[in-house]
CSV table of C-alpha atoms in Angstrom, one decimal:
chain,number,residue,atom,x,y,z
A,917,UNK,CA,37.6,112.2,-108.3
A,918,UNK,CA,37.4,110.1,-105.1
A,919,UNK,CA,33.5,109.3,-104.8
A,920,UNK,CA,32.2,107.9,-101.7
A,921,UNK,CA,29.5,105.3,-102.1
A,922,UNK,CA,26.9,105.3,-99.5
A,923,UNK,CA,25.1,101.7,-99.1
A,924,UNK,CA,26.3,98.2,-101.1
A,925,UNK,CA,23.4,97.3,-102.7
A,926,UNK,CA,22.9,96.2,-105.8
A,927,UNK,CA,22.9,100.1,-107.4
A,928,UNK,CA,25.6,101.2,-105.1
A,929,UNK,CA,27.8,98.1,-105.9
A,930,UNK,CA,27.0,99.4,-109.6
A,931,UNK,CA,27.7,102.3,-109.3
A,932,UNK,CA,31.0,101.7,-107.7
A,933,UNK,CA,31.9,99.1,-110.4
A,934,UNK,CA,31.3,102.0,-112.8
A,935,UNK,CA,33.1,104.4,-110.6
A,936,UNK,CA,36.4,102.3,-111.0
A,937,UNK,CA,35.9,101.9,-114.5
A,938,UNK,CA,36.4,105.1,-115.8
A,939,UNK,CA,39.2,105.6,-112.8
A,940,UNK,CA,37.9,107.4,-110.1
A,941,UNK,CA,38.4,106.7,-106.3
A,942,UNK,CA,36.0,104.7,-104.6
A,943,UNK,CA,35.4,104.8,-100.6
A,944,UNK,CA,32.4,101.9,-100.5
A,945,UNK,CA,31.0,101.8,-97.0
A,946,UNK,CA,28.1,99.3,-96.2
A,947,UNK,CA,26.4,99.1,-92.6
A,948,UNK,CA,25.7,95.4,-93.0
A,949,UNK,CA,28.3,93.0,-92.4
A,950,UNK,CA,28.1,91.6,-96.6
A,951,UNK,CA,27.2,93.7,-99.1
A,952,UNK,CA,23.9,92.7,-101.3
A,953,UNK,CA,21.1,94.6,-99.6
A,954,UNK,CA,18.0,92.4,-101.1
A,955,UNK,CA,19.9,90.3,-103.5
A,956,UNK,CA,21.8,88.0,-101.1
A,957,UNK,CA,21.5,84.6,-100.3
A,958,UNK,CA,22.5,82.4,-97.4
A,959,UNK,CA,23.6,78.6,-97.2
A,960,UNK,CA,21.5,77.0,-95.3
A,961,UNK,CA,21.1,73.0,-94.9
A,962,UNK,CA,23.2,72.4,-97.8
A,963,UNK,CA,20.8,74.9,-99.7
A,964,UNK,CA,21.4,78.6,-100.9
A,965,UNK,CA,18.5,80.3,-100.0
A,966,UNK,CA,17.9,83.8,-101.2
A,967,UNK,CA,16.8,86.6,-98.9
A,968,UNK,CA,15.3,89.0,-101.3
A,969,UNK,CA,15.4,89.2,-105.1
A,970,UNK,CA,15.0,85.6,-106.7
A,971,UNK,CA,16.0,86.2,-110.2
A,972,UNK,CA,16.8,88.4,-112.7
A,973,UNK,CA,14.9,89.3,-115.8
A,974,UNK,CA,16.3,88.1,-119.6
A,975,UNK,CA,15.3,91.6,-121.0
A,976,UNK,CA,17.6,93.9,-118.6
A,977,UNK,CA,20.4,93.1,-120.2
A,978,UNK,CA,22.4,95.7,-118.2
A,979,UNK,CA,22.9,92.6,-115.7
A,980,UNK,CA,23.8,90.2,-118.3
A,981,UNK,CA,26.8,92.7,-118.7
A,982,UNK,CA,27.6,93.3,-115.5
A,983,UNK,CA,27.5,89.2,-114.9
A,984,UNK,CA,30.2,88.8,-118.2
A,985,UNK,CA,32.6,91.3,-116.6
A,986,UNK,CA,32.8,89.4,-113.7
A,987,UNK,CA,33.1,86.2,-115.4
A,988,UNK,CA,30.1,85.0,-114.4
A,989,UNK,CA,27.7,84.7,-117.2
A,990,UNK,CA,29.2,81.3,-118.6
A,991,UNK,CA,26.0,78.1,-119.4
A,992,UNK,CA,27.8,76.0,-116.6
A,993,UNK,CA,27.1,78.8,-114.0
A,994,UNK,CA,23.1,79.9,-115.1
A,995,UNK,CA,20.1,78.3,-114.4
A,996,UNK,CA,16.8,79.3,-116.7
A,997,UNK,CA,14.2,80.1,-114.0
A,998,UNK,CA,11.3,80.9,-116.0
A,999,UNK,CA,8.8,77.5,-116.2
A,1000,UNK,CA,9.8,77.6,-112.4
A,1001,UNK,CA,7.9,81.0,-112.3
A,1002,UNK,CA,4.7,80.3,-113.1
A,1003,UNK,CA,2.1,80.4,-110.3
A,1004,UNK,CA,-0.9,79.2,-109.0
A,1005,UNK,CA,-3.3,81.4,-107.3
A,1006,UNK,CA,-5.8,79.5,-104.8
A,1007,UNK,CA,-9.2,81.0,-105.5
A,1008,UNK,CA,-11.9,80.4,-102.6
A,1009,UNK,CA,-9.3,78.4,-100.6
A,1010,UNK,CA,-10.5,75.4,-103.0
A,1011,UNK,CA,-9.0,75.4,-106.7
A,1012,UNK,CA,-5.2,76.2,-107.6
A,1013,UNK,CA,-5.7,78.1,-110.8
A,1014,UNK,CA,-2.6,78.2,-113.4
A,1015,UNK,CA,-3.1,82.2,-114.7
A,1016,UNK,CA,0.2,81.6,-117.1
A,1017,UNK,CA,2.2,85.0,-117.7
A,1018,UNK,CA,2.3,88.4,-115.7
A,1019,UNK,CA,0.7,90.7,-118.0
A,1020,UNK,CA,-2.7,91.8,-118.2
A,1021,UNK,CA,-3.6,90.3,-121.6
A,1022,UNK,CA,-3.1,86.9,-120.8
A,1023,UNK,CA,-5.1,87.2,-117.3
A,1024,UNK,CA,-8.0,89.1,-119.1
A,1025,UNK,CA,-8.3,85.9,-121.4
A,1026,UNK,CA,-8.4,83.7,-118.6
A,1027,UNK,CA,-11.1,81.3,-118.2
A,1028,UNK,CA,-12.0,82.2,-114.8
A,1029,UNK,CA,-12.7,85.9,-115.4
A,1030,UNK,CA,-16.3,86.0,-115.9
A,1031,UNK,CA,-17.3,86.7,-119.8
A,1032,UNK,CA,-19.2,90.2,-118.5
A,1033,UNK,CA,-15.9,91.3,-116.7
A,1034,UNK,CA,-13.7,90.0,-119.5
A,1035,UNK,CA,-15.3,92.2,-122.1
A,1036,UNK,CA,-15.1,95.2,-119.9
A,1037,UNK,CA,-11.7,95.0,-119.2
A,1038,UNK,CA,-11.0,94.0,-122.8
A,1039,UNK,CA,-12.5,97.4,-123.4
A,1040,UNK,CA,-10.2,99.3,-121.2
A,1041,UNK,CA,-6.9,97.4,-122.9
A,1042,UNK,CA,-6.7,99.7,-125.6
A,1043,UNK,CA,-6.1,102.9,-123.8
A,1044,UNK,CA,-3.7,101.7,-121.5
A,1045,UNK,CA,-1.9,99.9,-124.5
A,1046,UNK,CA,-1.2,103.3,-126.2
A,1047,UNK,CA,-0.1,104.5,-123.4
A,1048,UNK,CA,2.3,101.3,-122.5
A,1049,UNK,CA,3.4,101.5,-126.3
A,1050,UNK,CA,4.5,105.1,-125.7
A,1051,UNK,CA,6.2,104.8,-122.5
A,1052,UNK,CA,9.9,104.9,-121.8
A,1053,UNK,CA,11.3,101.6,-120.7
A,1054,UNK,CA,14.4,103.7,-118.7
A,1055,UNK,CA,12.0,106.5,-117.4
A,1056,UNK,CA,8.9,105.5,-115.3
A,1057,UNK,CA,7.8,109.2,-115.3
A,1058,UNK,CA,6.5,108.7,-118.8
A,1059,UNK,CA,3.5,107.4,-117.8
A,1060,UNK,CA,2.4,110.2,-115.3
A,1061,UNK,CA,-0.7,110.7,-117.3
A,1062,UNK,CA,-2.2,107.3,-115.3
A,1063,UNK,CA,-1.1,108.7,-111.8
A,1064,UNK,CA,-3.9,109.8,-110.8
A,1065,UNK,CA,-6.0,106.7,-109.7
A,1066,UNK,CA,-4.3,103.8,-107.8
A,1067,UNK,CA,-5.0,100.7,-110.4
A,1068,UNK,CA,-6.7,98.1,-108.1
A,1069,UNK,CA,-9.3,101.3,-107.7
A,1070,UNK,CA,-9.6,101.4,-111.5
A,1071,UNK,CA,-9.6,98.1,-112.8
A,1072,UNK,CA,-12.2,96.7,-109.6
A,1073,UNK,CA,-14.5,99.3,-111.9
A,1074,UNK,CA,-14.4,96.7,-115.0
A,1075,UNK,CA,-13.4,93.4,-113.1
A,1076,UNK,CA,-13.3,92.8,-109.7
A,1077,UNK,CA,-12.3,89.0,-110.4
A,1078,UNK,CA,-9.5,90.3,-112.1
A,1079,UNK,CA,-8.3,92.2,-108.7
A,1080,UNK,CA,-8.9,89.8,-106.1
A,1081,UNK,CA,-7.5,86.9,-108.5
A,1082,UNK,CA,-4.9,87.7,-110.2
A,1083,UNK,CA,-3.5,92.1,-109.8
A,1084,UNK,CA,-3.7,92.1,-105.9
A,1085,UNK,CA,-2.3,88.4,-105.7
A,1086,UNK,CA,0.4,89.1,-108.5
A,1087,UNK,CA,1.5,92.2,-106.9
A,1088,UNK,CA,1.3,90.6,-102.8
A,1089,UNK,CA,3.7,87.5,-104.3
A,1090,UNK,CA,6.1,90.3,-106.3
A,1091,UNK,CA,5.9,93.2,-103.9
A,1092,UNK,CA,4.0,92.7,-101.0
A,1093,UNK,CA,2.2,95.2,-102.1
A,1094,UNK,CA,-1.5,95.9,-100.8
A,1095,UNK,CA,-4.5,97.6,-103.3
A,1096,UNK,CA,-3.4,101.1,-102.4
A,1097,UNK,CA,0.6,100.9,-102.8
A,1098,UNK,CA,0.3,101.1,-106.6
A,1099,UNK,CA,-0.8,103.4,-109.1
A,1100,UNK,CA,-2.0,102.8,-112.3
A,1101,UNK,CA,0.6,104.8,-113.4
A,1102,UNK,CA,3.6,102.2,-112.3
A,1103,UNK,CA,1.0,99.1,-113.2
A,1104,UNK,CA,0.7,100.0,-116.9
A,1105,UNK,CA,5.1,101.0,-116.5
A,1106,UNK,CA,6.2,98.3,-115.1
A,1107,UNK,CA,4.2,96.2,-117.9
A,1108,UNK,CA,5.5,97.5,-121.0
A,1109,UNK,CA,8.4,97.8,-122.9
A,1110,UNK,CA,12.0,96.1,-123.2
A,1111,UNK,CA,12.8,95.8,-119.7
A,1112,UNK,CA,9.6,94.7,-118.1
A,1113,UNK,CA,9.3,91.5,-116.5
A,1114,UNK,CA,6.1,91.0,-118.8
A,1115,UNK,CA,6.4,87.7,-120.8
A,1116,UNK,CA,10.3,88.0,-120.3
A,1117,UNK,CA,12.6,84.9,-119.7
A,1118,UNK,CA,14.3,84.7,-115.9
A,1119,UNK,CA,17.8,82.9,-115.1
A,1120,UNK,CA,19.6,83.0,-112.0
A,1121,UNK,CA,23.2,81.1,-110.9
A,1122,UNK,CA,23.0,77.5,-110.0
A,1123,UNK,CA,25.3,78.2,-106.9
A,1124,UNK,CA,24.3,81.2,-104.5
A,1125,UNK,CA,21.0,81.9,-106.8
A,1126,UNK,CA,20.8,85.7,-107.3
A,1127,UNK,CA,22.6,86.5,-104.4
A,1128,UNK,CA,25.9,85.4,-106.3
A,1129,UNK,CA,26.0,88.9,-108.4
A,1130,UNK,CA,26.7,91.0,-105.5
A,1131,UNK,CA,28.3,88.6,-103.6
A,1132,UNK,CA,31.1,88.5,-106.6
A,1133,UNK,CA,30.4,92.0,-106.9
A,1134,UNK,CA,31.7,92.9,-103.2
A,1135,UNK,CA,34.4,90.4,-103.8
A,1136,UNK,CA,35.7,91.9,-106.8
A,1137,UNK,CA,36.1,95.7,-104.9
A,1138,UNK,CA,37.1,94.0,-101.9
A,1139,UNK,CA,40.2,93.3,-104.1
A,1140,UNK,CA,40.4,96.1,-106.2
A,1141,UNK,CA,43.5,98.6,-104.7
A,1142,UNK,CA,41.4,101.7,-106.1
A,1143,UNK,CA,38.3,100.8,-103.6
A,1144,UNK,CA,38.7,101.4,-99.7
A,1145,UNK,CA,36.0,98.9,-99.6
A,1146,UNK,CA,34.2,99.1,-95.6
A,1147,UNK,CA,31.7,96.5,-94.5
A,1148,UNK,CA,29.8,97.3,-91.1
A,1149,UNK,CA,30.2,101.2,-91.4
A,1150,UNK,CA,27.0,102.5,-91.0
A,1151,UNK,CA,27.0,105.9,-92.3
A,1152,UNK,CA,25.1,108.9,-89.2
A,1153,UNK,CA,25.2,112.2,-91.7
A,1154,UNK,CA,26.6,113.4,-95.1
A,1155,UNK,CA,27.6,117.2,-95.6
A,1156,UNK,CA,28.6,118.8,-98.7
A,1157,UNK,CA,29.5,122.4,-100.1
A,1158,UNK,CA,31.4,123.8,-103.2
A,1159,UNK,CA,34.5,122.4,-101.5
A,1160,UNK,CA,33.3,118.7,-101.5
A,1161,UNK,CA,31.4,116.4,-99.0
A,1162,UNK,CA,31.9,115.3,-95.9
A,1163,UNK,CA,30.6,111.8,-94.8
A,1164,UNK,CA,30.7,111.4,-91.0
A,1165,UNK,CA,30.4,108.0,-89.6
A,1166,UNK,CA,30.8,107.5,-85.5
A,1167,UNK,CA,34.3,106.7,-85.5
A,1168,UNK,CA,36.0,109.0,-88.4
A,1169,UNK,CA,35.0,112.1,-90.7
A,1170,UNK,CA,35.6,110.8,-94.8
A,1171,UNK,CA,36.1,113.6,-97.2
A,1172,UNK,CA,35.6,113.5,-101.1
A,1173,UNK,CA,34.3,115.2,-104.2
A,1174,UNK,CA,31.4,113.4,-104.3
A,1175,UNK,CA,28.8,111.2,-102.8
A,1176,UNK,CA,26.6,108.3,-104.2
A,1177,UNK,CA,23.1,108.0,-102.0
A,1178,UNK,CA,22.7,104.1,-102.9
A,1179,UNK,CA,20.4,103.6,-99.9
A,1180,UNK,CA,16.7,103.3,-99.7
A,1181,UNK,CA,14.7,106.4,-100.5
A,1182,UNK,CA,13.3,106.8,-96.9
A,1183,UNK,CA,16.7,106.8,-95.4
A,1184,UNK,CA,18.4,109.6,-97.3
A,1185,UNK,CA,16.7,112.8,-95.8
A,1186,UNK,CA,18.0,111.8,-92.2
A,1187,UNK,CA,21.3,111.1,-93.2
A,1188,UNK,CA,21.7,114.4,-95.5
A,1189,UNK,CA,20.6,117.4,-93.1
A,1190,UNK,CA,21.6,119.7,-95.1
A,1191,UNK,CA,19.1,118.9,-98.2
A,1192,UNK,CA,16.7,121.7,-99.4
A,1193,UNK,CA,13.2,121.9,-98.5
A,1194,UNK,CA,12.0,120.6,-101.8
A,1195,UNK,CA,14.2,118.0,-102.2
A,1196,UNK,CA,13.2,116.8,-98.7
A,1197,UNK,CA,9.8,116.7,-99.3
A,1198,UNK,CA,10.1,114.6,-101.4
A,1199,UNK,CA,12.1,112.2,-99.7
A,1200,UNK,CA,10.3,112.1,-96.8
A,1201,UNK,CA,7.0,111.3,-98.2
A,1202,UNK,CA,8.7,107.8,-99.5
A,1203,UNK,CA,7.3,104.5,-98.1
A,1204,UNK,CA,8.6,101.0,-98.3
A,1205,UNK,CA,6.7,97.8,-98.1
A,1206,UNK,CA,7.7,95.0,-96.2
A,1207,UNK,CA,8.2,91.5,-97.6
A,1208,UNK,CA,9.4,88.8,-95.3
A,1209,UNK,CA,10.4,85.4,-96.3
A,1210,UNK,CA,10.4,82.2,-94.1
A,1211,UNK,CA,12.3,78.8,-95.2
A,1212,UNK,CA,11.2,75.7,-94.5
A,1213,UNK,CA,12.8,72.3,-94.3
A,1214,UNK,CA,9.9,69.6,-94.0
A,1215,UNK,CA,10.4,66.2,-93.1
A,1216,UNK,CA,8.3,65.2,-96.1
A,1217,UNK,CA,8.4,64.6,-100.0
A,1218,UNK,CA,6.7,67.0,-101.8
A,1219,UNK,CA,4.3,64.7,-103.4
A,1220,UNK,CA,0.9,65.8,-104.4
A,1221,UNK,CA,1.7,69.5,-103.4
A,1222,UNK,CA,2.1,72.3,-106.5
A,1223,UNK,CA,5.3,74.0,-106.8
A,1224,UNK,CA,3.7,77.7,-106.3
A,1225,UNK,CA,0.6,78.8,-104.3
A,1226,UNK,CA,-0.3,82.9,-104.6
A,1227,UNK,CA,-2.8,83.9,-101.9
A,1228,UNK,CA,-5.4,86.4,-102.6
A,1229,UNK,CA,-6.2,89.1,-99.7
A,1230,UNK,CA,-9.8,88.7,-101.1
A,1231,UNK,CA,-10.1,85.2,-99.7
A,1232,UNK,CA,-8.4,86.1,-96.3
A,1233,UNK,CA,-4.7,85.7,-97.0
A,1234,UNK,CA,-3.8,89.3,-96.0
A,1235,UNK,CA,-0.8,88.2,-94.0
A,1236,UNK,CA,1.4,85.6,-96.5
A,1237,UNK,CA,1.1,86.5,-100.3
A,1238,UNK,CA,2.4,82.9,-101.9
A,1239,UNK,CA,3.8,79.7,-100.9
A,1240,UNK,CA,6.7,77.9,-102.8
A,1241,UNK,CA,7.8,74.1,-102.5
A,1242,UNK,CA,11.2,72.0,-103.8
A,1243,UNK,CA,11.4,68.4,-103.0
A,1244,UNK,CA,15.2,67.8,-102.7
A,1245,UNK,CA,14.9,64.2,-104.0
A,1246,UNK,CA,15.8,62.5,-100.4
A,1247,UNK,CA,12.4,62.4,-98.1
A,1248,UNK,CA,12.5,65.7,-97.5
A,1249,UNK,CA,11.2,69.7,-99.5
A,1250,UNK,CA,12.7,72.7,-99.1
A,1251,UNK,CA,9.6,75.7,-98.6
A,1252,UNK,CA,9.6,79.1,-98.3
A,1253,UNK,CA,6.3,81.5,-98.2
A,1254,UNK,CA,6.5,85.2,-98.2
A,1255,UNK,CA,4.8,88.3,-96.1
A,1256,UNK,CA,2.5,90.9,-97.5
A,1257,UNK,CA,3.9,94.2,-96.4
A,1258,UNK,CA,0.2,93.9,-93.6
A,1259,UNK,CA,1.4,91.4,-92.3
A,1260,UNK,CA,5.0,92.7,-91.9
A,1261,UNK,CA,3.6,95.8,-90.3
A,1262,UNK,CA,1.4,93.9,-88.1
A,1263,UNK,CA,3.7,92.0,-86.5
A,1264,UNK,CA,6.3,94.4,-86.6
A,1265,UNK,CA,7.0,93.9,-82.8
A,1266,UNK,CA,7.1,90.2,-82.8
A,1267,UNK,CA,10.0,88.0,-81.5
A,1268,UNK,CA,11.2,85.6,-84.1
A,1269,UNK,CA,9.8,82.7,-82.9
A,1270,UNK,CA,6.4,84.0,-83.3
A,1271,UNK,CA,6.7,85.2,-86.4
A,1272,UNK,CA,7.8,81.4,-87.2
A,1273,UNK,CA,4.5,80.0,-85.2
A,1274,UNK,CA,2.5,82.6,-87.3
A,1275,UNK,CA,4.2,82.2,-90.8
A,1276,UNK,CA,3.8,77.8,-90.3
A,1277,UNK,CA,0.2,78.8,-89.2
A,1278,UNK,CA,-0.7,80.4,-92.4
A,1279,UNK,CA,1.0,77.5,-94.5
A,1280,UNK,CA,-1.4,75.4,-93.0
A,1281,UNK,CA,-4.4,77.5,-93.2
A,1282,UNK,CA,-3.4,77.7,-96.9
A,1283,UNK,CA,-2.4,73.9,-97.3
A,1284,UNK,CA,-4.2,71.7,-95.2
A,1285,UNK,CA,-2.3,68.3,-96.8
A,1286,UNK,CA,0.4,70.2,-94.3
A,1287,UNK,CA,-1.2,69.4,-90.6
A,1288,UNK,CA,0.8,67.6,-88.8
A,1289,UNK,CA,4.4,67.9,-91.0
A,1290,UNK,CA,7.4,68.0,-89.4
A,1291,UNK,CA,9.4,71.0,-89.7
A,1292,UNK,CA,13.2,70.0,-88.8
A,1293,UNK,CA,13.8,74.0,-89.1
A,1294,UNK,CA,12.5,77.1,-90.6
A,1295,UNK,CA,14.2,80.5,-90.5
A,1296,UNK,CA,13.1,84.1,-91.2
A,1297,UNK,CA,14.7,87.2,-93.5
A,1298,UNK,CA,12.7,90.0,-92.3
A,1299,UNK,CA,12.7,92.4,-94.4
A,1300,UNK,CA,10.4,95.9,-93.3
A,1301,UNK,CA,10.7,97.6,-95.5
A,1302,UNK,CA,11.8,95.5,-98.7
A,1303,UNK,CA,10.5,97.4,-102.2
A,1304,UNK,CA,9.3,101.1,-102.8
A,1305,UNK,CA,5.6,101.7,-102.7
A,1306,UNK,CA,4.1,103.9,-105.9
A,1307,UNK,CA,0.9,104.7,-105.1
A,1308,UNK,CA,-1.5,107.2,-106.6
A,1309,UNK,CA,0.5,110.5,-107.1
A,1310,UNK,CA,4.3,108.6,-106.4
A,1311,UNK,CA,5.4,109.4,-109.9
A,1312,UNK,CA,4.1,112.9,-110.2
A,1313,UNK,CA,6.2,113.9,-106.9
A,1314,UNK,CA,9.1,112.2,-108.7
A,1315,UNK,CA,8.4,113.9,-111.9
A,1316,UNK,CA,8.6,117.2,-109.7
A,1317,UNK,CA,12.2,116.2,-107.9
A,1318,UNK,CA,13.3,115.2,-111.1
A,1319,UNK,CA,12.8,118.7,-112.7
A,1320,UNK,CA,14.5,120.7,-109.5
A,1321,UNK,CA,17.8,119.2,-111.3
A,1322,UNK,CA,20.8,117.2,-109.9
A,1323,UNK,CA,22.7,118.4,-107.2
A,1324,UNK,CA,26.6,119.4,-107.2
A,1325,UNK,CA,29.0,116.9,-105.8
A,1326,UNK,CA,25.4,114.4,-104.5
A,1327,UNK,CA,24.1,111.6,-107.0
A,1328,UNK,CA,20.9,109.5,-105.6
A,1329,UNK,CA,20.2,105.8,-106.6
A,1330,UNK,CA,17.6,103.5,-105.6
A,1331,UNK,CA,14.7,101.6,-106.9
A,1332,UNK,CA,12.8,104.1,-106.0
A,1333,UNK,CA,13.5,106.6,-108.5
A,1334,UNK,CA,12.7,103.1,-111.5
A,1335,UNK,CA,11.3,99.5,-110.8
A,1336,UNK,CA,12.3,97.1,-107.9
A,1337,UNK,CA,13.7,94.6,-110.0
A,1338,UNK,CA,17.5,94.2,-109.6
A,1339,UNK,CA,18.4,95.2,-113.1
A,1340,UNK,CA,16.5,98.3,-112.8
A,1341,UNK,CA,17.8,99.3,-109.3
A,1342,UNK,CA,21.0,98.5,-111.0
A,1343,UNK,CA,20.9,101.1,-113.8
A,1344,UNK,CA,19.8,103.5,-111.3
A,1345,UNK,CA,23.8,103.1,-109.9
A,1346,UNK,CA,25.0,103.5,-113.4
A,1347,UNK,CA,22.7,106.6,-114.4
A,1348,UNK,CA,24.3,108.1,-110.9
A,1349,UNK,CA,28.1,108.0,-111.6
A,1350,UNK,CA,26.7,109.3,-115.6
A,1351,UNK,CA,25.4,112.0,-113.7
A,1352,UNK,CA,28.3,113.0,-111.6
A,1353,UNK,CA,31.0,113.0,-114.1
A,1354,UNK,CA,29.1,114.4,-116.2
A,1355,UNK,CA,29.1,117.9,-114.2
């Protein structure tokens, strides 16, 4: 077959990696100028700074496969991430409080969780674990029994400490996420099983961080005779019928047998106007949050300062969701803080240089010890619309797309129909070409 690939992120470069595996035809066109979508990463200063995903998770070892094709996944090439991802949330603007792993468990045991709201939400553990246990690491639809109620609105019935100190922060610093972009549903999901980022061990590349995977990914294609590999070709409208598809971009009409969607789930019912009511429903009613990141370089060691700040909306950080700080060893620390998807939408019409002004004015506010530090330069990734919401009733919709069937000739990827993570998005890619030849 000759499949066209629509978007170069990390589950369309997948997904065309598979493609060429099993020896189809790949047309892989990209409307950004590098492929990567949010796993990229920019030098900067002498520094690669990432402009989206920041590592990748030990237990999706779909990655570690992908990485060992490439010739990547050697010890002199990895960096274990995971005591750098531990995080201190800032309660009452006062006390940086270590709250250890990203499951529910280990905050419920933590000291700072009254005993009152401990033992309620101990109570609640036991249901939820049942239905964790049972879930399907590969299928987030399993747990569409929980869909119903978004989880801060559940869990702020047991423990409201536990929401303002350690689920909304946790989910702002991951996500950007606010209380009503995710059900319990995905919460309980995204917590269980083999491939969630619960207790799992993180690694990343010493050179490029996690934006070296696609970058060697694109490389790889880019040299590969069986790919007609096509940065900076944004894509205006895909058709397709029994005879094939179409895929129309403003200089030339591509035809194939089939099409990969690899972009994000709110941008494939414009470009396919040809999609059933149904399916289009669906499509249309998916949201993305927005997660900027700003970089730092401060005339300054990093001295006293912790390596990780998160910042609880509870306490008036609604804007920036976490704050991260590096000394490089010679006077000066590298720093980046992140948006909450409020803030992104906010601010949406700001000029960069206000967005800067703002973003340094929140560090402060958060960090005090910070008044008056130098910045020698700062820079911003915006990113509107960076990871899927799931809110109450997301995975019952996908439940019902799901069951209309696939489509002839059209394959969809995307974190939206898993987790954000890149080794989930990444399967998605892989799950689409299974699809396709398949048929």
């Amino acid at each position: 077959m000759r499949v066209i690939v629509v978007g170069a992120g990390i589950a369309g470069l997948g997904a065309a990696f598979r493609l060429r595996e099993l020896g189809h035809e790949v047309v892989l066109l990209e409307k950004d100028g590098e492929p990567g979508g949010r796993c990229r990463s920019v030098l900067w200063h002498g520094i690669w700074a990432v402009t989206g995903a920041f590592a990748f998770l030990g237990s999706e070892t779909g990655l570690i496969e992908q990485a060992t094709k490439l010739g990547l996944y050697t010890p002199d090439q990895l960096s274990d991430l995971t005591a750098a991802h531990r995080w201190n949330v800032l309660v009452k603007r006062q006390q940086a409080l270590d709250f250890g792993a990203f499951d529910m468990l280990a905050a419920a045991r933590h000291p700072y969780i009254p005993l009152g709201e401990k033992a309620r939400l101990l109570a609640t553990l036991p249901k939820l674990a049942k239905q964790m246990l049972e879930a399907d690491a590969h299928d987030i639809t399993s747990t569409v029994a929980l869909d119903d109620v978004n989880a801060c609105e559940y869990f702020r019935r047991y423990s409201p400490t536990f929401v303002d100190y350690f689920l909304e922060p946790c989910m702002g610093m991951f996500c950007g996420y606010g209380e009503d972009d995710f059900s319990l549903a995905w919460a309980a999901w995204s917590s269980a099983g083999r491939l969630s980022w619960s207790g799992s061990t993180m690694w990343s590349f010493k050179e490029r961080g996690a934006g070296k995977l696609t970058w060697a990914l694109g490389r790889h294609l880019a040299a590969d005779p069986g790919t007609d590999y096509r940065l900076g070709q944004a894509v205006e409208r895909v058709e397709f019928d029994s005879d094939g598809v179409r895929v129309h971009t403003a200089a030339e009409r591509i035809a194939g047998d089939a099409v990969v969607m690899a972009v994000p789930g709110h941008q494939v019912a414009p470009l396919l106007p040809g999609l059933d009511a149904a399916r289009r429903g669906f499509f249309e009613q998916v949201d993305y949050a927005g997660h900027h990141i700003v970089y730092y370089l401060l005339d300054r060691p990093k001295g006293e300062l912790l390596d990780t700040y998160v910042l609880p909306a509870a306490d008036g950080f609604r804007r920036t969701g976490n704050l991260r700080f590096t000394d490089l060893g010679d006077g000066r620390t590298f720093a980046h803080s992140q948006w909450k998807d409020w803030g992104c939408r906010e601010h949406a019409g700001a000029a960069t240089e206000e967005l800067l002004a703002i973003a340094w004015a929140d560090v402060v506010d958060a960090v005090p010890a910070l008044q008056g530090t130098r910045v020698i330069d700062s820079f911003i990734c915006r990113q509107p619309a960076a990871i899927c919401k799931r809110p109450k009733g997301y995975i019952g919709r996908l439940e019902r797309w799901r069951d209309l069937g696939p489509l002839p000739r059209v394959a969809f990827c995307g974190d939206y129909l898993s987790n954000s993570t890149v080794g989930q998005a990444h399967w998605t890619g892989l799950e689409a070409v299974r699809e396709l030849t398949a048929s």
